[in-house]
Amino acid sequence: MRQILAVSFCLLAAAGMFGQPLWTGNISEVVRVEASSASGLEGVYVLDGLSGVSVSCQTTEEEAPSIRWYRYSSLGGGYAEELSDVRVDGASSVLTKIESDMGYIVEHPDGRRECFWVIDYNRHPFSLTSIVPSAERDCQRIALDVIGMGEEMAYYGINGRRFTLDRGIRLSYHTLTPDEEALMFHQTETAVDFASLPAVMRAPAPLCATKFTVEGDRFLRAWGHAEEFTSGSVEPYAVSGLTKITQNVRSADNEVAQNPSGTSFGGSAPCELEFEAAVTDGALFHEWQFSRYPEFDDVSLRIQDLNFAYTFNDEGVTYLRFVCANSDGSCEYTGEVYTVSIGASMLKCPNAFSPNGDGVNDEWKVSYSSLVSFECHIFDRYGHEITSFTDPSHGWDGKYKGKTVPSGAYFYVIKAKGSDGRNYELSGDINIVNYK
C-alpha cells in the first residue's frame, strides 16, 4: 500500500458526478445519506453489518483492471492508503474487504475520482432502557434523563473536516394547544427530533399529563424494526392561559361614544365588561387582578373566577391582568395587560326641541357622559308632571298620555351623580317650537 500525500487528491471529485457504488452480500437495504456539499463526498452509506459485504464500481471491461481503490480515516484524503483487496469481475472493479468509519476513493485511469464514506451501523447501535424526568426544572422546557445508546454518527470529508449524520431520533408526547378563537385548549401530539441520543433530552414543557415516547432511529426505521421506549405518565408543571374581555357597548346617540379597541376599554360610565379565561391542566391557582398602577405595585381587587361580569363606575384608569400558577407557585403565567379608562362626568340639557316628525330634533334628550345615577322629571307650567325617566339615554318625545302636548314652555328637574363623584342638580325650561 502507498500513502497519498497530496491533500488535494479527492478534491476533483464532485458528489453525484459518477454512478453510485454497487453493494453485494448485504442482507438489509443499504441506506444512502446525502453528504454535506462541503465534504467532497458522493454520499455516506450505512450498512447493517459488513461481514461478507463487497462494493463495486461499474465501468468497462477495458477500464476495470486499472481502477484503483484507496481508503482514508478521519485524517482526510491527504493520508489515504491504496488497497489491495480488489478483484475484477467483467466490467466491475470489486473491493472485497470494507472497514467501518472509513472514507473510500475510487480512481479511474483518466484521473476521475469518486469518494464516499462507509458506516457499519452495528458499531453505532440505537437502544433505550430508561426515560425519566430530570431533577432539572424549567417552566418553559422539560428535561428528560435518558439511558441508552445512540451516539453521534460522524463522517469525515476529503479534507478531514468532521460532519455528523442526523439519526432521526424522535421524542413524541401530548400537550395542550391554544385555540384563541374558541378560548380553550385542545390536546395534541407534538414531537421533537434529535440528530443523536443525548444524555438529557430537552423539549417544550407539556401542558397536560403525558407519557414520553422515544422512537428511532432512521436506519432501524428503514430496515423495518425501529426501537421504541415509552416512559411512565408525567404530570404537568408548566402552565398557560387564554384571556378575553368584551365590552357591552351602548349605542345611545346622546352619550359620549364608547370605542373599545384591542386591549383598551372604557369611555363613559357605567362601563360593563365580560371577563373570560381558560387555563391548562397544571394551573391550580388563577385570578384576575385590578390595579391603578400599570406595574401592579398595588392590587386593589382580586377575583378568582375565570368568567364573570364587572361594571366600572369610577373615573380614572384601571389596569387588568390574568395570572395563573401551578400548585407550588414555581411556574406562573401572566397574561397581557388590559386598560379601562373611564372619563369625567358631563351633563348638558337643551332648552328647545320641535316634535313635528320631520326627523330633526324630534326628541328632547340630555347630552351626558359617565353618569352612574340619573333621575329626570318634566312638568308643564302648572306643575303637573308630564313624564319621568331614570335612564339618561332616554328622552321626551313631546307627548303626554300618547298625545302631543301644545307648544310652549315646559320645565325639567334633574338629579344625577357622575363617576367622578360629582352631584348634579339641574332645572330649567324646555321650549317646544316650530310645532303646529
JSON list of C-alpha atoms in Angstrom, two decimals, residues 140-279:
[
{"chain": "A", "resi": 140, "resn": "GLN", "atom": "CA", "xyz": [-40.63, 26.56, 29.51]},
{"chain": "A", "resi": 141, "resn": "ARG", "atom": "CA", "xyz": [-38.82, 23.29, 28.82]},
{"chain": "A", "resi": 142, "resn": "ILE", "atom": "CA", "xyz": [-38.79, 19.79, 30.27]},
{"chain": "A", "resi": 143, "resn": "ALA", "atom": "CA", "xyz": [-35.59, 17.80, 30.75]},
{"chain": "A", "resi": 144, "resn": "LEU", "atom": "CA", "xyz": [-35.64, 14.00, 30.50]},
{"chain": "A", "resi": 145, "resn": "ASP", "atom": "CA", "xyz": [-32.78, 11.82, 31.69]},
{"chain": "A", "resi": 146, "resn": "VAL", "atom": "CA", "xyz": [-32.20, 9.12, 29.10]},
{"chain": "A", "resi": 147, "resn": "ILE", "atom": "CA", "xyz": [-30.27, 5.87, 29.45]},
{"chain": "A", "resi": 148, "resn": "GLY", "atom": "CA", "xyz": [-29.48, 4.20, 26.17]},
{"chain": "A", "resi": 149, "resn": "MET", "atom": "CA", "xyz": [-27.25, 4.17, 23.12]},
{"chain": "A", "resi": 150, "resn": "GLY", "atom": "CA", "xyz": [-27.46, 6.45, 20.13]},
{"chain": "A", "resi": 151, "resn": "GLU", "atom": "CA", "xyz": [-24.21, 8.37, 19.87]},
{"chain": "A", "resi": 152, "resn": "GLU", "atom": "CA", "xyz": [-23.34, 10.79, 17.10]},
{"chain": "A", "resi": 153, "resn": "MET", "atom": "CA", "xyz": [-22.58, 9.10, 13.79]},
{"chain": "A", "resi": 154, "resn": "ALA", "atom": "CA", "xyz": [-19.66, 11.01, 12.32]},
{"chain": "A", "resi": 155, "resn": "TYR", "atom": "CA", "xyz": [-18.06, 11.03, 8.91]},
{"chain": "A", "resi": 156, "resn": "TYR", "atom": "CA", "xyz": [-15.11, 12.96, 7.55]},
{"chain": "A", "resi": 157, "resn": "GLY", "atom": "CA", "xyz": [-14.79, 14.85, 4.32]},
{"chain": "A", "resi": 158, "resn": "ILE", "atom": "CA", "xyz": [-11.87, 14.51, 1.96]},
{"chain": "A", "resi": 159, "resn": "ASN", "atom": "CA", "xyz": [-10.14, 17.42, 3.70]},
{"chain": "A", "resi": 160, "resn": "GLY", "atom": "CA", "xyz": [-10.53, 15.83, 7.16]},
{"chain": "A", "resi": 161, "resn": "ARG", "atom": "CA", "xyz": [-13.43, 18.01, 8.25]},
{"chain": "A", "resi": 162, "resn": "ARG", "atom": "CA", "xyz": [-15.85, 16.31, 10.64]},
{"chain": "A", "resi": 163, "resn": "PHE", "atom": "CA", "xyz": [-19.57, 16.06, 9.86]},
{"chain": "A", "resi": 164, "resn": "THR", "atom": "CA", "xyz": [-22.42, 14.19, 11.57]},
{"chain": "A", "resi": 165, "resn": "LEU", "atom": "CA", "xyz": [-25.45, 12.31, 10.30]},
{"chain": "A", "resi": 166, "resn": "ASP", "atom": "CA", "xyz": [-28.95, 13.05, 11.53]},
{"chain": "A", "resi": 167, "resn": "ARG", "atom": "CA", "xyz": [-30.12, 9.79, 13.10]},
{"chain": "A", "resi": 168, "resn": "GLY", "atom": "CA", "xyz": [-33.75, 10.90, 13.09]},
{"chain": "A", "resi": 169, "resn": "ILE", "atom": "CA", "xyz": [-34.48, 10.08, 16.74]},
{"chain": "A", "resi": 170, "resn": "ARG", "atom": "CA", "xyz": [-37.93, 11.34, 17.66]},
{"chain": "A", "resi": 171, "resn": "LEU", "atom": "CA", "xyz": [-39.37, 12.28, 21.06]},
{"chain": "A", "resi": 172, "resn": "SER", "atom": "CA", "xyz": [-43.18, 12.46, 20.99]},
{"chain": "A", "resi": 173, "resn": "TYR", "atom": "CA", "xyz": [-45.71, 13.36, 23.68]},
{"chain": "A", "resi": 174, "resn": "HIS", "atom": "CA", "xyz": [-49.01, 15.13, 24.26]},
{"chain": "A", "resi": 175, "resn": "THR", "atom": "CA", "xyz": [-49.52, 18.75, 25.21]},
{"chain": "A", "resi": 176, "resn": "LEU", "atom": "CA", "xyz": [-52.25, 21.38, 25.02]},
{"chain": "A", "resi": 177, "resn": "THR", "atom": "CA", "xyz": [-52.54, 23.75, 22.07]},
{"chain": "A", "resi": 178, "resn": "PRO", "atom": "CA", "xyz": [-54.38, 27.07, 22.46]},
{"chain": "A", "resi": 179, "resn": "ASP", "atom": "CA", "xyz": [-57.45, 27.86, 20.39]},
{"chain": "A", "resi": 180, "resn": "GLU", "atom": "CA", "xyz": [-57.78, 31.61, 20.84]},
{"chain": "A", "resi": 181, "resn": "GLU", "atom": "CA", "xyz": [-60.98, 31.91, 18.84]},
{"chain": "A", "resi": 182, "resn": "ALA", "atom": "CA", "xyz": [-62.79, 29.29, 20.93]},
{"chain": "A", "resi": 183, "resn": "LEU", "atom": "CA", "xyz": [-60.91, 30.34, 24.09]},
{"chain": "A", "resi": 184, "resn": "MET", "atom": "CA", "xyz": [-59.94, 26.81, 25.01]},
{"chain": "A", "resi": 185, "resn": "PHE", "atom": "CA", "xyz": [-57.05, 24.35, 24.85]},
{"chain": "A", "resi": 186, "resn": "HIS", "atom": "CA", "xyz": [-57.01, 21.19, 22.73]},
{"chain": "A", "resi": 187, "resn": "GLN", "atom": "CA", "xyz": [-54.87, 18.14, 23.44]},
{"chain": "A", "resi": 188, "resn": "THR", "atom": "CA", "xyz": [-52.47, 17.49, 20.58]},
{"chain": "A", "resi": 189, "resn": "GLU", "atom": "CA", "xyz": [-49.47, 15.30, 19.92]},
{"chain": "A", "resi": 190, "resn": "THR", "atom": "CA", "xyz": [-46.16, 17.02, 19.35]},
{"chain": "A", "resi": 191, "resn": "ALA", "atom": "CA", "xyz": [-42.67, 15.80, 18.54]},
{"chain": "A", "resi": 192, "resn": "VAL", "atom": "CA", "xyz": [-39.07, 16.94, 18.74]},
{"chain": "A", "resi": 193, "resn": "ASP", "atom": "CA", "xyz": [-36.35, 15.41, 16.58]},
{"chain": "A", "resi": 194, "resn": "PHE", "atom": "CA", "xyz": [-32.77, 14.74, 17.66]},
{"chain": "A", "resi": 195, "resn": "ALA", "atom": "CA", "xyz": [-29.75, 14.04, 15.47]},
{"chain": "A", "resi": 196, "resn": "SER", "atom": "CA", "xyz": [-28.35, 11.72, 18.15]},
{"chain": "A", "resi": 197, "resn": "LEU", "atom": "CA", "xyz": [-29.37, 10.50, 21.60]},
{"chain": "A", "resi": 198, "resn": "PRO", "atom": "CA", "xyz": [-28.30, 12.97, 24.30]},
{"chain": "A", "resi": 199, "resn": "ALA", "atom": "CA", "xyz": [-27.94, 12.09, 27.96]},
{"chain": "A", "resi": 200, "resn": "VAL", "atom": "CA", "xyz": [-30.64, 14.69, 28.65]},
{"chain": "A", "resi": 201, "resn": "MET", "atom": "CA", "xyz": [-33.44, 15.34, 26.19]},
{"chain": "A", "resi": 202, "resn": "ARG", "atom": "CA", "xyz": [-34.95, 18.83, 26.32]},
{"chain": "A", "resi": 203, "resn": "ALA", "atom": "CA", "xyz": [-38.27, 19.81, 24.79]},
{"chain": "A", "resi": 204, "resn": "PRO", "atom": "CA", "xyz": [-41.07, 22.35, 25.29]},
{"chain": "A", "resi": 205, "resn": "ALA", "atom": "CA", "xyz": [-42.73, 21.55, 28.62]},
{"chain": "A", "resi": 206, "resn": "PRO", "atom": "CA", "xyz": [-46.04, 19.69, 28.23]},
{"chain": "A", "resi": 207, "resn": "LEU", "atom": "CA", "xyz": [-49.21, 21.38, 29.46]},
{"chain": "A", "resi": 208, "resn": "CYS", "atom": "CA", "xyz": [-51.06, 18.16, 30.32]},
{"chain": "A", "resi": 209, "resn": "ALA", "atom": "CA", "xyz": [-50.26, 14.77, 31.83]},
{"chain": "A", "resi": 210, "resn": "THR", "atom": "CA", "xyz": [-48.47, 12.70, 29.24]},
{"chain": "A", "resi": 211, "resn": "LYS", "atom": "CA", "xyz": [-46.13, 9.82, 28.51]},
{"chain": "A", "resi": 212, "resn": "PHE", "atom": "CA", "xyz": [-42.95, 10.38, 26.52]},
{"chain": "A", "resi": 213, "resn": "THR", "atom": "CA", "xyz": [-42.05, 8.05, 23.68]},
{"chain": "A", "resi": 214, "resn": "VAL", "atom": "CA", "xyz": [-38.62, 7.95, 22.08]},
{"chain": "A", "resi": 215, "resn": "GLU", "atom": "CA", "xyz": [-38.51, 6.17, 18.72]},
{"chain": "A", "resi": 216, "resn": "GLY", "atom": "CA", "xyz": [-35.73, 5.62, 16.22]},
{"chain": "A", "resi": 217, "resn": "ASP", "atom": "CA", "xyz": [-33.63, 5.72, 14.53]},
{"chain": "A", "resi": 218, "resn": "ARG", "atom": "CA", "xyz": [-33.92, 6.48, 10.80]},
{"chain": "A", "resi": 219, "resn": "PHE", "atom": "CA", "xyz": [-31.81, 3.45, 9.90]},
{"chain": "A", "resi": 220, "resn": "LEU", "atom": "CA", "xyz": [-33.76, 0.96, 12.02]},
{"chain": "A", "resi": 221, "resn": "ARG", "atom": "CA", "xyz": [-36.88, 2.57, 10.60]},
{"chain": "A", "resi": 222, "resn": "ALA", "atom": "CA", "xyz": [-35.62, 1.94, 7.06]},
{"chain": "A", "resi": 223, "resn": "TRP", "atom": "CA", "xyz": [-34.92, -1.69, 7.94]},
{"chain": "A", "resi": 224, "resn": "GLY", "atom": "CA", "xyz": [-38.38, -2.16, 9.45]},
{"chain": "A", "resi": 225, "resn": "HIS", "atom": "CA", "xyz": [-37.51, -2.67, 13.11]},
{"chain": "A", "resi": 226, "resn": "ALA", "atom": "CA", "xyz": [-37.35, 0.73, 14.79]},
{"chain": "A", "resi": 227, "resn": "GLU", "atom": "CA", "xyz": [-36.79, 0.79, 18.55]},
{"chain": "A", "resi": 228, "resn": "GLU", "atom": "CA", "xyz": [-39.36, 2.46, 20.79]},
{"chain": "A", "resi": 229, "resn": "PHE", "atom": "CA", "xyz": [-39.46, 3.17, 24.52]},
{"chain": "A", "resi": 230, "resn": "THR", "atom": "CA", "xyz": [-42.25, 4.88, 26.48]},
{"chain": "A", "resi": 231, "resn": "SER", "atom": "CA", "xyz": [-41.96, 6.48, 29.91]},
{"chain": "A", "resi": 232, "resn": "GLY", "atom": "CA", "xyz": [-44.47, 6.42, 32.72]},
{"chain": "A", "resi": 233, "resn": "SER", "atom": "CA", "xyz": [-47.06, 9.20, 32.94]},
{"chain": "A", "resi": 234, "resn": "VAL", "atom": "CA", "xyz": [-45.64, 12.61, 33.86]},
{"chain": "A", "resi": 235, "resn": "GLU", "atom": "CA", "xyz": [-47.79, 15.33, 35.46]},
{"chain": "A", "resi": 236, "resn": "PRO", "atom": "CA", "xyz": [-47.52, 18.86, 34.03]},
{"chain": "A", "resi": 237, "resn": "TYR", "atom": "CA", "xyz": [-45.87, 21.66, 35.97]},
{"chain": "A", "resi": 238, "resn": "ALA", "atom": "CA", "xyz": [-45.82, 24.29, 33.21]},
{"chain": "A", "resi": 239, "resn": "VAL", "atom": "CA", "xyz": [-48.92, 26.48, 32.91]},
{"chain": "A", "resi": 240, "resn": "SER", "atom": "CA", "xyz": [-50.51, 28.76, 30.36]},
{"chain": "A", "resi": 241, "resn": "GLY", "atom": "CA", "xyz": [-53.72, 30.68, 29.91]},
{"chain": "A", "resi": 242, "resn": "LEU", "atom": "CA", "xyz": [-56.01, 32.45, 27.46]},
{"chain": "A", "resi": 243, "resn": "THR", "atom": "CA", "xyz": [-57.98, 35.60, 28.19]},
{"chain": "A", "resi": 244, "resn": "LYS", "atom": "CA", "xyz": [-60.68, 37.66, 26.58]},
{"chain": "A", "resi": 245, "resn": "ILE", "atom": "CA", "xyz": [-62.51, 40.82, 27.64]},
{"chain": "A", "resi": 246, "resn": "THR", "atom": "CA", "xyz": [-65.63, 42.08, 25.88]},
{"chain": "A", "resi": 247, "resn": "GLN", "atom": "CA", "xyz": [-67.27, 45.45, 26.48]},
{"chain": "A", "resi": 248, "resn": "ASN", "atom": "CA", "xyz": [-71.03, 45.75, 26.34]},
{"chain": "A", "resi": 249, "resn": "VAL", "atom": "CA", "xyz": [-71.18, 48.89, 24.22]},
{"chain": "A", "resi": 250, "resn": "ARG", "atom": "CA", "xyz": [-74.16, 51.20, 24.48]},
{"chain": "A", "resi": 251, "resn": "SER", "atom": "CA", "xyz": [-75.31, 52.98, 21.34]},
{"chain": "A", "resi": 252, "resn": "ALA", "atom": "CA", "xyz": [-77.26, 55.92, 22.77]},
{"chain": "A", "resi": 253, "resn": "ASP", "atom": "CA", "xyz": [-76.98, 58.91, 20.42]},
{"chain": "A", "resi": 254, "resn": "ASN", "atom": "CA", "xyz": [-76.82, 61.39, 23.32]},
{"chain": "A", "resi": 255, "resn": "GLU", "atom": "CA", "xyz": [-73.96, 59.70, 25.24]},
{"chain": "A", "resi": 256, "resn": "VAL", "atom": "CA", "xyz": [-70.27, 60.21, 24.64]},
{"chain": "A", "resi": 257, "resn": "ALA", "atom": "CA", "xyz": [-69.27, 57.22, 22.49]},
{"chain": "A", "resi": 258, "resn": "GLN", "atom": "CA", "xyz": [-67.60, 54.11, 23.89]},
{"chain": "A", "resi": 259, "resn": "ASN", "atom": "CA", "xyz": [-64.93, 52.87, 21.49]},
{"chain": "A", "resi": 260, "resn": "PRO", "atom": "CA", "xyz": [-63.11, 49.77, 22.80]},
{"chain": "A", "resi": 261, "resn": "SER", "atom": "CA", "xyz": [-60.07, 48.79, 20.76]},
{"chain": "A", "resi": 262, "resn": "GLY", "atom": "CA", "xyz": [-57.67, 45.89, 21.24]},
{"chain": "A", "resi": 263, "resn": "THR", "atom": "CA", "xyz": [-56.78, 45.80, 24.93]},
{"chain": "A", "resi": 264, "resn": "SER", "atom": "CA", "xyz": [-58.25, 49.24, 25.69]},
{"chain": "A", "resi": 265, "resn": "PHE", "atom": "CA", "xyz": [-61.76, 49.64, 27.05]},
{"chain": "A", "resi": 266, "resn": "GLY", "atom": "CA", "xyz": [-63.87, 52.25, 28.78]},
{"chain": "A", "resi": 267, "resn": "GLY", "atom": "CA", "xyz": [-65.33, 55.59, 27.82]},
{"chain": "A", "resi": 268, "resn": "SER", "atom": "CA", "xyz": [-68.48, 56.68, 29.56]},
{"chain": "A", "resi": 269, "resn": "ALA", "atom": "CA", "xyz": [-69.50, 55.04, 32.84]},
{"chain": "A", "resi": 270, "resn": "PRO", "atom": "CA", "xyz": [-71.07, 52.73, 33.71]},
{"chain": "A", "resi": 271, "resn": "CYS", "atom": "CA", "xyz": [-68.74, 50.51, 31.68]},
{"chain": "A", "resi": 272, "resn": "GLU", "atom": "CA", "xyz": [-69.77, 46.85, 31.64]},
{"chain": "A", "resi": 273, "resn": "LEU", "atom": "CA", "xyz": [-67.11, 44.26, 30.80]},
{"chain": "A", "resi": 274, "resn": "GLU", "atom": "CA", "xyz": [-67.36, 40.49, 30.35]},
{"chain": "A", "resi": 275, "resn": "PHE", "atom": "CA", "xyz": [-64.26, 38.61, 31.54]},
{"chain": "A", "resi": 276, "resn": "GLU", "atom": "CA", "xyz": [-63.33, 35.16, 30.20]},
{"chain": "A", "resi": 277, "resn": "ALA", "atom": "CA", "xyz": [-60.28, 32.96, 30.79]},
{"chain": "A", "resi": 278, "resn": "ALA", "atom": "CA", "xyz": [-59.10, 29.40, 30.18]},
{"chain": "A", "resi": 279, "resn": "VAL", "atom": "CA", "xyz": [-56.16, 27.64, 31.84]}
]
